mmCIF file of C-alpha atoms in Angstrom:
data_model
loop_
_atom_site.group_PDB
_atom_site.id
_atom_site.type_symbol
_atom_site.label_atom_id
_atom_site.label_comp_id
_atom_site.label_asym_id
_atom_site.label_seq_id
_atom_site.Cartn_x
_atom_site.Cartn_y
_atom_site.Cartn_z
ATOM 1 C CA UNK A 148 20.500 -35.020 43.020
ATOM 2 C CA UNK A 149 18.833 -34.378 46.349
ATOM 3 C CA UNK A 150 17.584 -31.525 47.973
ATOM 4 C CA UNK A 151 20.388 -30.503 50.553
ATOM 5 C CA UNK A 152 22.554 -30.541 48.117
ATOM 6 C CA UNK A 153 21.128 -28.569 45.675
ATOM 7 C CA UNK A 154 18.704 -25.929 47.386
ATOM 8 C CA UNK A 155 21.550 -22.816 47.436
ATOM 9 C CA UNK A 156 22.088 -23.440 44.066
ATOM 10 C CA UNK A 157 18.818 -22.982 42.734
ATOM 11 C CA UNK A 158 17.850 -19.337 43.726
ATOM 12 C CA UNK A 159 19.394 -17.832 41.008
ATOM 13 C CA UNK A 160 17.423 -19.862 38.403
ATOM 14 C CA UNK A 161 14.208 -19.652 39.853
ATOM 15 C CA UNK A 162 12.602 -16.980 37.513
ATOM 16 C CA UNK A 163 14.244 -19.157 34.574
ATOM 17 C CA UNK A 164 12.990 -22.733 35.858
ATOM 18 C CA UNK A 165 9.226 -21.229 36.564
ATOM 19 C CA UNK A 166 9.174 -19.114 33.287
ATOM 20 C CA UNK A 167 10.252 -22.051 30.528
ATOM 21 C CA UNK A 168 7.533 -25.013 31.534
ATOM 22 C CA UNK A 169 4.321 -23.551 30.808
ATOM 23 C CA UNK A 170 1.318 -26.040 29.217
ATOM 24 C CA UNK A 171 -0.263 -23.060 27.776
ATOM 25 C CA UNK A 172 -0.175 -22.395 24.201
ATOM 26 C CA UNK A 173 -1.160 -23.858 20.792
ATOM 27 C CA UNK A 174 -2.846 -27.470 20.487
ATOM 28 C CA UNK A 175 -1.145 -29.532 18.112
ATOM 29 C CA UNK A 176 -1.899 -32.890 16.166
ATOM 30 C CA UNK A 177 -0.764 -35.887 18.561
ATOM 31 C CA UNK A 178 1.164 -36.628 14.816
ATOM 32 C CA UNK A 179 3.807 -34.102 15.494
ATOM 33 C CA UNK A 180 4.957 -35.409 18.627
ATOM 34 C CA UNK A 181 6.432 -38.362 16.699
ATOM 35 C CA UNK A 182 9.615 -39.186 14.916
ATOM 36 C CA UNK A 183 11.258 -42.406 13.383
ATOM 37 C CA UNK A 184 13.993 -44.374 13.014
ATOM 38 C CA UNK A 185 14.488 -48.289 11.862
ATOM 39 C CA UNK A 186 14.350 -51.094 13.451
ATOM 40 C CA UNK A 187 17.145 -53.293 13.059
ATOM 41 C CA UNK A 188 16.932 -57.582 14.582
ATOM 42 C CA UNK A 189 18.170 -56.892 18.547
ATOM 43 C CA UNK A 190 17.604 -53.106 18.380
ATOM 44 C CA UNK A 191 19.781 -52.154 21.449
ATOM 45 C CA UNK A 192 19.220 -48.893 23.147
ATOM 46 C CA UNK A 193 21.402 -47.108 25.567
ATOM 47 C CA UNK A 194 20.178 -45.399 28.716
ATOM 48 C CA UNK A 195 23.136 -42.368 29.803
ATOM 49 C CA UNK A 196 21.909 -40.473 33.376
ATOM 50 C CA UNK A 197 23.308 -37.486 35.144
ATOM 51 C CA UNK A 198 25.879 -36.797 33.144
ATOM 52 C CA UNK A 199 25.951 -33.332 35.536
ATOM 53 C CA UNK A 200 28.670 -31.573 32.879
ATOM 54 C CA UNK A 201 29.901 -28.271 33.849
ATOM 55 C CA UNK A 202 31.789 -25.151 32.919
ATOM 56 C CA UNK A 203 34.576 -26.462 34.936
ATOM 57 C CA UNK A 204 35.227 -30.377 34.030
ATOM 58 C CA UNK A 205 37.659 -31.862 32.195
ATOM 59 C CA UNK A 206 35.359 -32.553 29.346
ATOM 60 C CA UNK A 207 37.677 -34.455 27.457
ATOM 61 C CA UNK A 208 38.154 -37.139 30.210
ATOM 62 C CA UNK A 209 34.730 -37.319 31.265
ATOM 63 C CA UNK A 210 33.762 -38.456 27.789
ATOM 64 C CA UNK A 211 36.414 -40.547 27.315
ATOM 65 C CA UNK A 212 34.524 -42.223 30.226
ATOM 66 C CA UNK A 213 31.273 -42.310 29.063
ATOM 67 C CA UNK A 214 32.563 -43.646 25.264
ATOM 68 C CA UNK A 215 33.509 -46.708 27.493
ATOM 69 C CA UNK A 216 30.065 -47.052 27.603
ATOM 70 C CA UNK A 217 29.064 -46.817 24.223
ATOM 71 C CA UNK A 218 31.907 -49.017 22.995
ATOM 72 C CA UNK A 219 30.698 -51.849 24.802
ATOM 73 C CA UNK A 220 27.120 -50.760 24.029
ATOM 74 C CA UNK A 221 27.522 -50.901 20.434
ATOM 75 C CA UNK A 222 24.199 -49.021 20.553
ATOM 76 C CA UNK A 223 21.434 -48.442 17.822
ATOM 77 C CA UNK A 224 20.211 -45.777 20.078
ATOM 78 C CA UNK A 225 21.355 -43.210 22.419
ATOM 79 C CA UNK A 226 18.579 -41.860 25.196
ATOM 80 C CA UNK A 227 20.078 -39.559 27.560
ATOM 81 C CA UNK A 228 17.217 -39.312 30.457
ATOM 82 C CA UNK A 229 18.083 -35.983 32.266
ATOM 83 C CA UNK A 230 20.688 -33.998 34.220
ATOM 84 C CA UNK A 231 22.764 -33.435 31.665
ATOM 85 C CA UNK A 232 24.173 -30.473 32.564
ATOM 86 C CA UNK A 233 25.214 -28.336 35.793
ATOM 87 C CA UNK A 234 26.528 -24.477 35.729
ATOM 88 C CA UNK A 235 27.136 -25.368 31.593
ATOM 89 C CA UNK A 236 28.326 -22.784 29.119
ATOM 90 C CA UNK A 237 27.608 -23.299 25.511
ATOM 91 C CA UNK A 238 30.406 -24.643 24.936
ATOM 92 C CA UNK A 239 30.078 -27.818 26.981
ATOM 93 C CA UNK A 240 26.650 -28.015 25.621
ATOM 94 C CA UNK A 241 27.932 -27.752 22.500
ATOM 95 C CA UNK A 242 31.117 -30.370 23.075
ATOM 96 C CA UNK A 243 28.678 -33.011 24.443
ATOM 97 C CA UNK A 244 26.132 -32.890 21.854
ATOM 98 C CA UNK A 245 29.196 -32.859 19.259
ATOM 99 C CA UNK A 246 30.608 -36.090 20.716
ATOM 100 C CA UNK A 247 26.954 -37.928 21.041
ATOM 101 C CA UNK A 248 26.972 -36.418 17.040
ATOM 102 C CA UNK A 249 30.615 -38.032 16.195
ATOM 103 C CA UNK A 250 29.359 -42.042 16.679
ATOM 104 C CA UNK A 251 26.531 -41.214 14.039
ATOM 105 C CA UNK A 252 24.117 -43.200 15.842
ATOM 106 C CA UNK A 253 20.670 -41.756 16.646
ATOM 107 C CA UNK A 254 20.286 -40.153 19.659
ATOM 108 C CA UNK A 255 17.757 -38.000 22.127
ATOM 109 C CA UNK A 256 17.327 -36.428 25.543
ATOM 110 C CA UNK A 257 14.617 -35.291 27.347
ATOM 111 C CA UNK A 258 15.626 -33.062 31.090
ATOM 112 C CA UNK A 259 16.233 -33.371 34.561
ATOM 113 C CA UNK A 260 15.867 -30.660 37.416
ATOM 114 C CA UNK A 261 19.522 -29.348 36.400
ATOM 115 C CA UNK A 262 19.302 -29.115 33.068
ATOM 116 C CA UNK A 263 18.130 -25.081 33.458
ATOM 117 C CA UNK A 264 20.655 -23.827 36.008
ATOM 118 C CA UNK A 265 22.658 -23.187 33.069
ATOM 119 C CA UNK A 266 24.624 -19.932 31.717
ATOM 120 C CA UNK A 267 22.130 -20.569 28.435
ATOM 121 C CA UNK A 268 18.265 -20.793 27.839
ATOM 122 C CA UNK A 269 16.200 -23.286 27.780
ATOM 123 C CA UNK A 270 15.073 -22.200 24.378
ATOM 124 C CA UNK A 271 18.830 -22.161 23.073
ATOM 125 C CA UNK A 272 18.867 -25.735 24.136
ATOM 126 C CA UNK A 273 16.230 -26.934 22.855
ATOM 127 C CA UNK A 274 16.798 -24.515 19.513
ATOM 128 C CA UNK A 275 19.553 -26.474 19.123
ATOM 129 C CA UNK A 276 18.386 -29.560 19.891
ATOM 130 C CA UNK A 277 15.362 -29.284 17.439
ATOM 131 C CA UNK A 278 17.612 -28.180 14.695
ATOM 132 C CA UNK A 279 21.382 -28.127 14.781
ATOM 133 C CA UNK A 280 22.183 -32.090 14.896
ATOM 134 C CA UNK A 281 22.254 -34.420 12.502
ATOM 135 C CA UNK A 282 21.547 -37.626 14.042
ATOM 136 C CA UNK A 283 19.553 -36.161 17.115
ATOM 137 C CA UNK A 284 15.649 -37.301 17.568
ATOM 138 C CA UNK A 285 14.517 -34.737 19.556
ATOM 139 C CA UNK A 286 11.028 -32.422 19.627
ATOM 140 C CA UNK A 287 10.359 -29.486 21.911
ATOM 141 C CA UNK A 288 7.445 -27.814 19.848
ATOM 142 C CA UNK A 289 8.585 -24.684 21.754
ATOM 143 C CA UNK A 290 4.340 -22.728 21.825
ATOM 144 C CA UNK A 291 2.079 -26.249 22.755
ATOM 145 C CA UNK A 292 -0.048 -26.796 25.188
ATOM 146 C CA UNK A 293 1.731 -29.086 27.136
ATOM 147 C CA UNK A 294 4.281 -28.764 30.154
ATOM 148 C CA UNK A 295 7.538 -29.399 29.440
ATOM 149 C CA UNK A 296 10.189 -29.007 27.079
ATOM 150 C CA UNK A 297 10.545 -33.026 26.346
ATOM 151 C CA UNK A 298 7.426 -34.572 25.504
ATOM 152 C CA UNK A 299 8.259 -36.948 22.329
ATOM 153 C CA UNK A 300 7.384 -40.321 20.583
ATOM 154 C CA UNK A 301 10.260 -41.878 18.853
ATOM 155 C CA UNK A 302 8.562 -45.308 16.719
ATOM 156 C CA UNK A 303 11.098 -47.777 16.265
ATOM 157 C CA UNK A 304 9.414 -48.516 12.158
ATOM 158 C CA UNK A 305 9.491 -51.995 10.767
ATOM 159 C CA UNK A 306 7.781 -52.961 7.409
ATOM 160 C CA UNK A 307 6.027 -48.929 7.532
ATOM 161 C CA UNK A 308 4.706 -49.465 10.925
ATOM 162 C CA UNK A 309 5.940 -49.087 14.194
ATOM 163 C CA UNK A 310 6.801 -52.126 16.164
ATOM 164 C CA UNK A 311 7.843 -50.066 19.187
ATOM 165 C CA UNK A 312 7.955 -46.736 20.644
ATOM 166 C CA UNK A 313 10.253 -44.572 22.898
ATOM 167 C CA UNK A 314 8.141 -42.475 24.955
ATOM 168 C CA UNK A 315 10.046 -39.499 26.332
ATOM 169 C CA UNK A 316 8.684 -37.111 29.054
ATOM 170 C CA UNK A 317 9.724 -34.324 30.583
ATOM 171 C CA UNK A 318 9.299 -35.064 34.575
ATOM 172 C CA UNK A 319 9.828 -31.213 34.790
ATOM 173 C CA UNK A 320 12.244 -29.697 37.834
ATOM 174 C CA UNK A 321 10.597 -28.381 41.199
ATOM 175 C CA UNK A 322 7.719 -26.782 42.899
ATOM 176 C CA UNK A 323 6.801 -25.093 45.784
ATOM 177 C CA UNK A 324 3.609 -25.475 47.320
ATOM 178 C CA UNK A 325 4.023 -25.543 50.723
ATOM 179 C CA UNK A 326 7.844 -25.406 50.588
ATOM 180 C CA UNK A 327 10.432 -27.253 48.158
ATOM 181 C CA UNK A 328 10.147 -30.400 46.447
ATOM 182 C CA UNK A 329 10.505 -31.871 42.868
ATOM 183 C CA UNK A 330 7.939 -31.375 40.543
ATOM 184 C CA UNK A 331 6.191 -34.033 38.564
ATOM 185 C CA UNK A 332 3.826 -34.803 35.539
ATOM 186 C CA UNK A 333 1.235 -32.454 35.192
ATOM 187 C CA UNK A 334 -2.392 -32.939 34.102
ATOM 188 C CA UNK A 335 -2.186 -31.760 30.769
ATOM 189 C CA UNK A 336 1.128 -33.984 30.399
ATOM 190 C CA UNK A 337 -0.896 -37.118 31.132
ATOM 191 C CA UNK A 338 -3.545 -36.270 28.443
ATOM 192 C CA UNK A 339 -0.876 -35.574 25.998
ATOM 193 C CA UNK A 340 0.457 -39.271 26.420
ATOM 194 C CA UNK A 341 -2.828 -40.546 26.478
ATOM 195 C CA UNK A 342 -3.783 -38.935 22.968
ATOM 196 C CA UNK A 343 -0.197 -39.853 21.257
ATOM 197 C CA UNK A 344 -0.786 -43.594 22.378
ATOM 198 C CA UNK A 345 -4.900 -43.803 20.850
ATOM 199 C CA UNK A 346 -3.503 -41.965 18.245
ATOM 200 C CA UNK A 347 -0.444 -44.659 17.545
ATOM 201 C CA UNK A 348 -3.344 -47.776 18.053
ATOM 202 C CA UNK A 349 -5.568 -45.913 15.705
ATOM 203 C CA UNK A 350 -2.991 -45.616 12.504
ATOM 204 C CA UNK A 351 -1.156 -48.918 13.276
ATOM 205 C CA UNK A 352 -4.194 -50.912 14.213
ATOM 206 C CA UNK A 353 -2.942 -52.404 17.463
ATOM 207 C CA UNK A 354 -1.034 -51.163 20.666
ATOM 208 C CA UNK A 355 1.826 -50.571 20.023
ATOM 209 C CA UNK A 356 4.163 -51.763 22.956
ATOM 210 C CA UNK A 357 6.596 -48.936 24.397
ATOM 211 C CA UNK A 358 9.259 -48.198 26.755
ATOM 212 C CA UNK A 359 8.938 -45.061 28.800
ATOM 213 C CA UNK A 360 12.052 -42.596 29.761
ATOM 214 C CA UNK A 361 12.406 -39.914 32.181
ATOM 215 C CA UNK A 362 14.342 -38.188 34.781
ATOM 216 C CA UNK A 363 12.016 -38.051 38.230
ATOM 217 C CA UNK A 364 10.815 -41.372 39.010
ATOM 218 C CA UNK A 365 7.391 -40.943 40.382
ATOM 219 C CA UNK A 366 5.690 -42.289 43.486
ATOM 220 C CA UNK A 367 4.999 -46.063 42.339
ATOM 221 C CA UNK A 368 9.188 -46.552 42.383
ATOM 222 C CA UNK A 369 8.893 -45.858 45.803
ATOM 223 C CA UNK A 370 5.882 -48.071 46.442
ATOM 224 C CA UNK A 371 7.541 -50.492 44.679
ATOM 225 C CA UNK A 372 10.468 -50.774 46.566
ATOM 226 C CA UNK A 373 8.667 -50.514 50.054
ATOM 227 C CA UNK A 374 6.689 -53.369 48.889
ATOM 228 C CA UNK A 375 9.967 -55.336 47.568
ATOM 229 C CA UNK A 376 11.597 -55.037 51.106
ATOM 230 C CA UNK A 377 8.625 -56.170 52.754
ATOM 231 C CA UNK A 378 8.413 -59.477 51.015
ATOM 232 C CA UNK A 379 5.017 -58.567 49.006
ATOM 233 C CA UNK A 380 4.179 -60.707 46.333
ATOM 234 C CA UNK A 381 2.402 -57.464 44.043
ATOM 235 C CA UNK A 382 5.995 -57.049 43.162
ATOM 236 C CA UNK A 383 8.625 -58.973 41.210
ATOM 237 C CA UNK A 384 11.990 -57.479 41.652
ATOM 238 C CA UNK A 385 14.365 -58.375 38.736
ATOM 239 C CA UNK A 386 17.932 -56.249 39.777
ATOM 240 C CA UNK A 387 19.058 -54.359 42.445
ATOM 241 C CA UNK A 388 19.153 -52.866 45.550
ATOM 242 C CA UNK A 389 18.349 -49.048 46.411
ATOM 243 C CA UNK A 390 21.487 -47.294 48.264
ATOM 244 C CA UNK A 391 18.997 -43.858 49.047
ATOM 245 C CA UNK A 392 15.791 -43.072 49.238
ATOM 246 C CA UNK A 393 14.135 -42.512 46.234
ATOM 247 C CA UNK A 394 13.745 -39.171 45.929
ATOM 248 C CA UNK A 395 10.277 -38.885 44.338
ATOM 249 C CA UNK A 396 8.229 -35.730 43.960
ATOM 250 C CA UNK A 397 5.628 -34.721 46.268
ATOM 251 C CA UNK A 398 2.704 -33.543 43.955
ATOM 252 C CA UNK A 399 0.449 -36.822 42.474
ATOM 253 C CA UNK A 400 0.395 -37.841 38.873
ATOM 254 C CA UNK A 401 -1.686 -39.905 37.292
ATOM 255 C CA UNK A 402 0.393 -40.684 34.866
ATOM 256 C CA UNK A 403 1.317 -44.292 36.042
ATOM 257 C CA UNK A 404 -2.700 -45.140 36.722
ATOM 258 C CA UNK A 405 -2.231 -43.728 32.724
ATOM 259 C CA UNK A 406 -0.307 -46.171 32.218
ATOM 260 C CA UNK A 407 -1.484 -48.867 33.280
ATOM 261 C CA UNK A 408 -4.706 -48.428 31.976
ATOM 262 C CA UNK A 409 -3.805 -47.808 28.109
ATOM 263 C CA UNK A 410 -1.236 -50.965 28.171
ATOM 264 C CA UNK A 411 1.108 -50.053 26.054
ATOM 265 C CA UNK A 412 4.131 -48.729 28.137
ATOM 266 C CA UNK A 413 5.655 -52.305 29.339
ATOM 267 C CA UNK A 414 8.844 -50.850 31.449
ATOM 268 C CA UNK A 415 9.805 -47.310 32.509
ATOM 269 C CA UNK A 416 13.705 -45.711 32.892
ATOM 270 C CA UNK A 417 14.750 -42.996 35.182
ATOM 271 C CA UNK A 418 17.831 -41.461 36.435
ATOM 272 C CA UNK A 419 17.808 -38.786 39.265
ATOM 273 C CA UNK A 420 19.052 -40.921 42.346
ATOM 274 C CA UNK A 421 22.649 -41.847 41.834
ATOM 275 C CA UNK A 422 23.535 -44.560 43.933
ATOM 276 C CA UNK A 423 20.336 -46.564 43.061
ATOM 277 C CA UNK A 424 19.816 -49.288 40.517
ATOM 278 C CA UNK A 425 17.076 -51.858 41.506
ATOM 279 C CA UNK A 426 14.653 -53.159 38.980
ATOM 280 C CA UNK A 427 10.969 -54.339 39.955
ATOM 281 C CA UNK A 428 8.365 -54.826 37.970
ATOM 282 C CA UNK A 429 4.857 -53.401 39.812
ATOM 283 C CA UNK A 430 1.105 -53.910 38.562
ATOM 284 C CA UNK A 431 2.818 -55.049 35.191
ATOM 285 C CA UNK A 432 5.263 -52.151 34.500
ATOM 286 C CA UNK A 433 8.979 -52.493 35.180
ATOM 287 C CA UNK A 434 10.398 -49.400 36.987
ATOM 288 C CA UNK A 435 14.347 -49.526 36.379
ATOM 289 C CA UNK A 436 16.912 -47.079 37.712
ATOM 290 C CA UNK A 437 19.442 -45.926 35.015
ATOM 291 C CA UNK A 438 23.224 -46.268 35.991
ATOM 292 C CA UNK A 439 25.030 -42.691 36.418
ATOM 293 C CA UNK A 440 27.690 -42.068 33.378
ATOM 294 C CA UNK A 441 29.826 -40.095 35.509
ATOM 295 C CA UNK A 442 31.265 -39.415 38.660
ATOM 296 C CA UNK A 443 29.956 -35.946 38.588
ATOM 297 C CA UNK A 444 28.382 -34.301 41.893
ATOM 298 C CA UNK A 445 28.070 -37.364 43.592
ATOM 299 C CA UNK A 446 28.316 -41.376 42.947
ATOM 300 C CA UNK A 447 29.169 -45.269 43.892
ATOM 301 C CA UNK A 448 32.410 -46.471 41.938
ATOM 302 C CA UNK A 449 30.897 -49.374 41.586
ATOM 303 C CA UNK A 450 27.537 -47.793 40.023
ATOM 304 C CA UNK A 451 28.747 -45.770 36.765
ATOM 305 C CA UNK A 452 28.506 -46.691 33.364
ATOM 306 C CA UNK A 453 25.114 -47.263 31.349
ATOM 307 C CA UNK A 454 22.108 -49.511 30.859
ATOM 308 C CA UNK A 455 20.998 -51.645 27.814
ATOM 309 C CA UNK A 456 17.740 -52.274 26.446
ATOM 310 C CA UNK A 457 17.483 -54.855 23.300
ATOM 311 C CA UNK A 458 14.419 -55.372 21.907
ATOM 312 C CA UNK A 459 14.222 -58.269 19.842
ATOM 313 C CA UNK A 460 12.115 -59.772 16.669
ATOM 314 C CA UNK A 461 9.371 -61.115 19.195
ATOM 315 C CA UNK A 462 8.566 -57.741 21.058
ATOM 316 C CA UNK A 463 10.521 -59.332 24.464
ATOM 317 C CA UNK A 464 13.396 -56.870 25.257
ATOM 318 C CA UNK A 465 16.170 -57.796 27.741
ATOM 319 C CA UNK A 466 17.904 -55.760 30.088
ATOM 320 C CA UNK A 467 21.861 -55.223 30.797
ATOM 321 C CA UNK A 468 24.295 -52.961 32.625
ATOM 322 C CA UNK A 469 27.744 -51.841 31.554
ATOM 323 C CA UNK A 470 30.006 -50.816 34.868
ATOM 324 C CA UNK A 471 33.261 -48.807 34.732
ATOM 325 C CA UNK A 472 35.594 -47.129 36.826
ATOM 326 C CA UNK A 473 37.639 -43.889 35.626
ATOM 327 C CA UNK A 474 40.993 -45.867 35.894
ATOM 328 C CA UNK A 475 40.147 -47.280 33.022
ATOM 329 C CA UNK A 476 40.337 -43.989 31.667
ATOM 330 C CA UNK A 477 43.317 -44.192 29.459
#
């Protein structure tokens, strides 16, 4: 969601959003950062985005919307990348999670730049997240060292090693230096993913490929783009067109040089910009916009639904999109 629309909303979360990110803390073993499930022939993850539930909506018909999705989805995974929530009370936090709960499929989150202007904590939502659900793969280890509240591995496991991994970050919510932007990856974020992955080669004895999710995108989806329109041949563009500007922080990361470098991380999944959906692969990483899952706040009729990932036997994964309109809606 972009800035003019969301700047008078923010004020009274400030001391919230600036007190619940902190890297400081306790170092832990990259081995708790990871958890598992199985891998199944034509494992099929689902990508939900800005979801943007509230105290106010009609939560019943907004996730009668959204199961549209996962009907067609047929998912073996559920990865919600961010914006979940909006002005939420516990009880929509508590109805959503419920519902993802109800198709007993596997799911996780990690958070947008919403997801703390909430009438709850951060720490109840992660608390909860951590602890309360069955078939959720979530970690916030709630006193590490590193910025965040959604920095995770899930390994996809096959024959008692993992054939893929789901790396989830937290692209964090704003900052302020020299006036108001988005805030990004931070320094100790990028060493974090750089330990899980040589600690993934080390006990599986190879790289093991992954597929990166987040809310933010960073800077390269914009370089990416620019280059796209201009015809450049350092780009391969898959999907898509762009119907705003990408909305990128302000602040460097190196987490995309990261990236790159370690060659694991083979495509990359964002939400944050709702009317966007290209696809364009840049210095060998694909950088794909989700698809909203609801018309919350702000969105194309033509651009809701979800987004597909199927990984299959030979490590190739394909890409899809599911569109629907509310009239469907029954």
């Amino acid at each position: 969601m972009k800035k003019n629309k969301i700047f008078a909303c923010i004020l009274p979360f400030l001391s919230v959003c600036l007190a619940s990110c902190s890297g400081s803390g306790v170092h832990h073993d990259a081995k708790e950062y990871f958890v598992d499930v199985d891998y199944k022939t034509d494992f099929k993850i689902l990508q939900l985005t800005d979801l943007h539930l509230t105290m106010e909506d009609d939560l019943n018909y907004h996730l009668k919307f959204v199961d549209l999705t996962i009907k067609d989805a047929n998912p073996d995974f559920i990865i919600c990348t961010g914006d979940i929530f909006t002005f939420a009370t516990t009880h929509v936090m508590d109805t959503l999670f419920n519902f993802f709960e109800s198709h007993k499929i596997p799911w996780g989150v990690t958070f947008g730049n919403h997801d703390e202007q909430t009438y709850f904590s951060i720490k109840t939502l992660t608390g909860n997240l951590n602890s309360k659900y069955e078939y959720c793969k979530f970690i916030d280890i709630q006193d590490d060292d590193v910025y965040g509240n959604a920095n995770y591995i899930v390994n996809i496991n096959k024959d008692g090693k993992a054939k893929y991994q789901l790396v989830v970050l937290d692209s964090n919510r704003y900052e302020y230096t020299n006036g108001y932007g988005y805030d990004n990856f931070h320094q100790d974020q990028v060493d974090w993913y750089e330990r899980v992955v040589k600690y993934s080669t080390e006990k599986n004895g190879y790289v093991v490929p992954s597929l990166a999710f987040f809310h933010i995108p960073f800077e390269e989806y914009g370089i990416a783009y620019n280059l796209y329109k201009q015809g450049s041949s350092l780009v391969t563009h898959h999907y898509g067109e762009n119907r705003e500007g990408i909305a990128c922080s302000r602040k460097e990361s190196q987490m995309f040089e990261k990236m790159v470098e370690l060659g694991s991380t083979k495509a990359c999944f964002v939400g944050h910009d709702h009317i966007n959906n290209s696809d364009i692969t840049y210095q060998g990483i694909e950088l794909v916009f989700g698809i909203k899952a609801t018309d919350r706040v702000y969105a194309d009729k033509d651009m809701m639904g979800g987004l597909t990932i199927t990984i299959h036997d030979d490590n190739s994964y394909t890409i899809d999109r599911i569109y629907h309109t509310y009239e469907e809606v029954k």
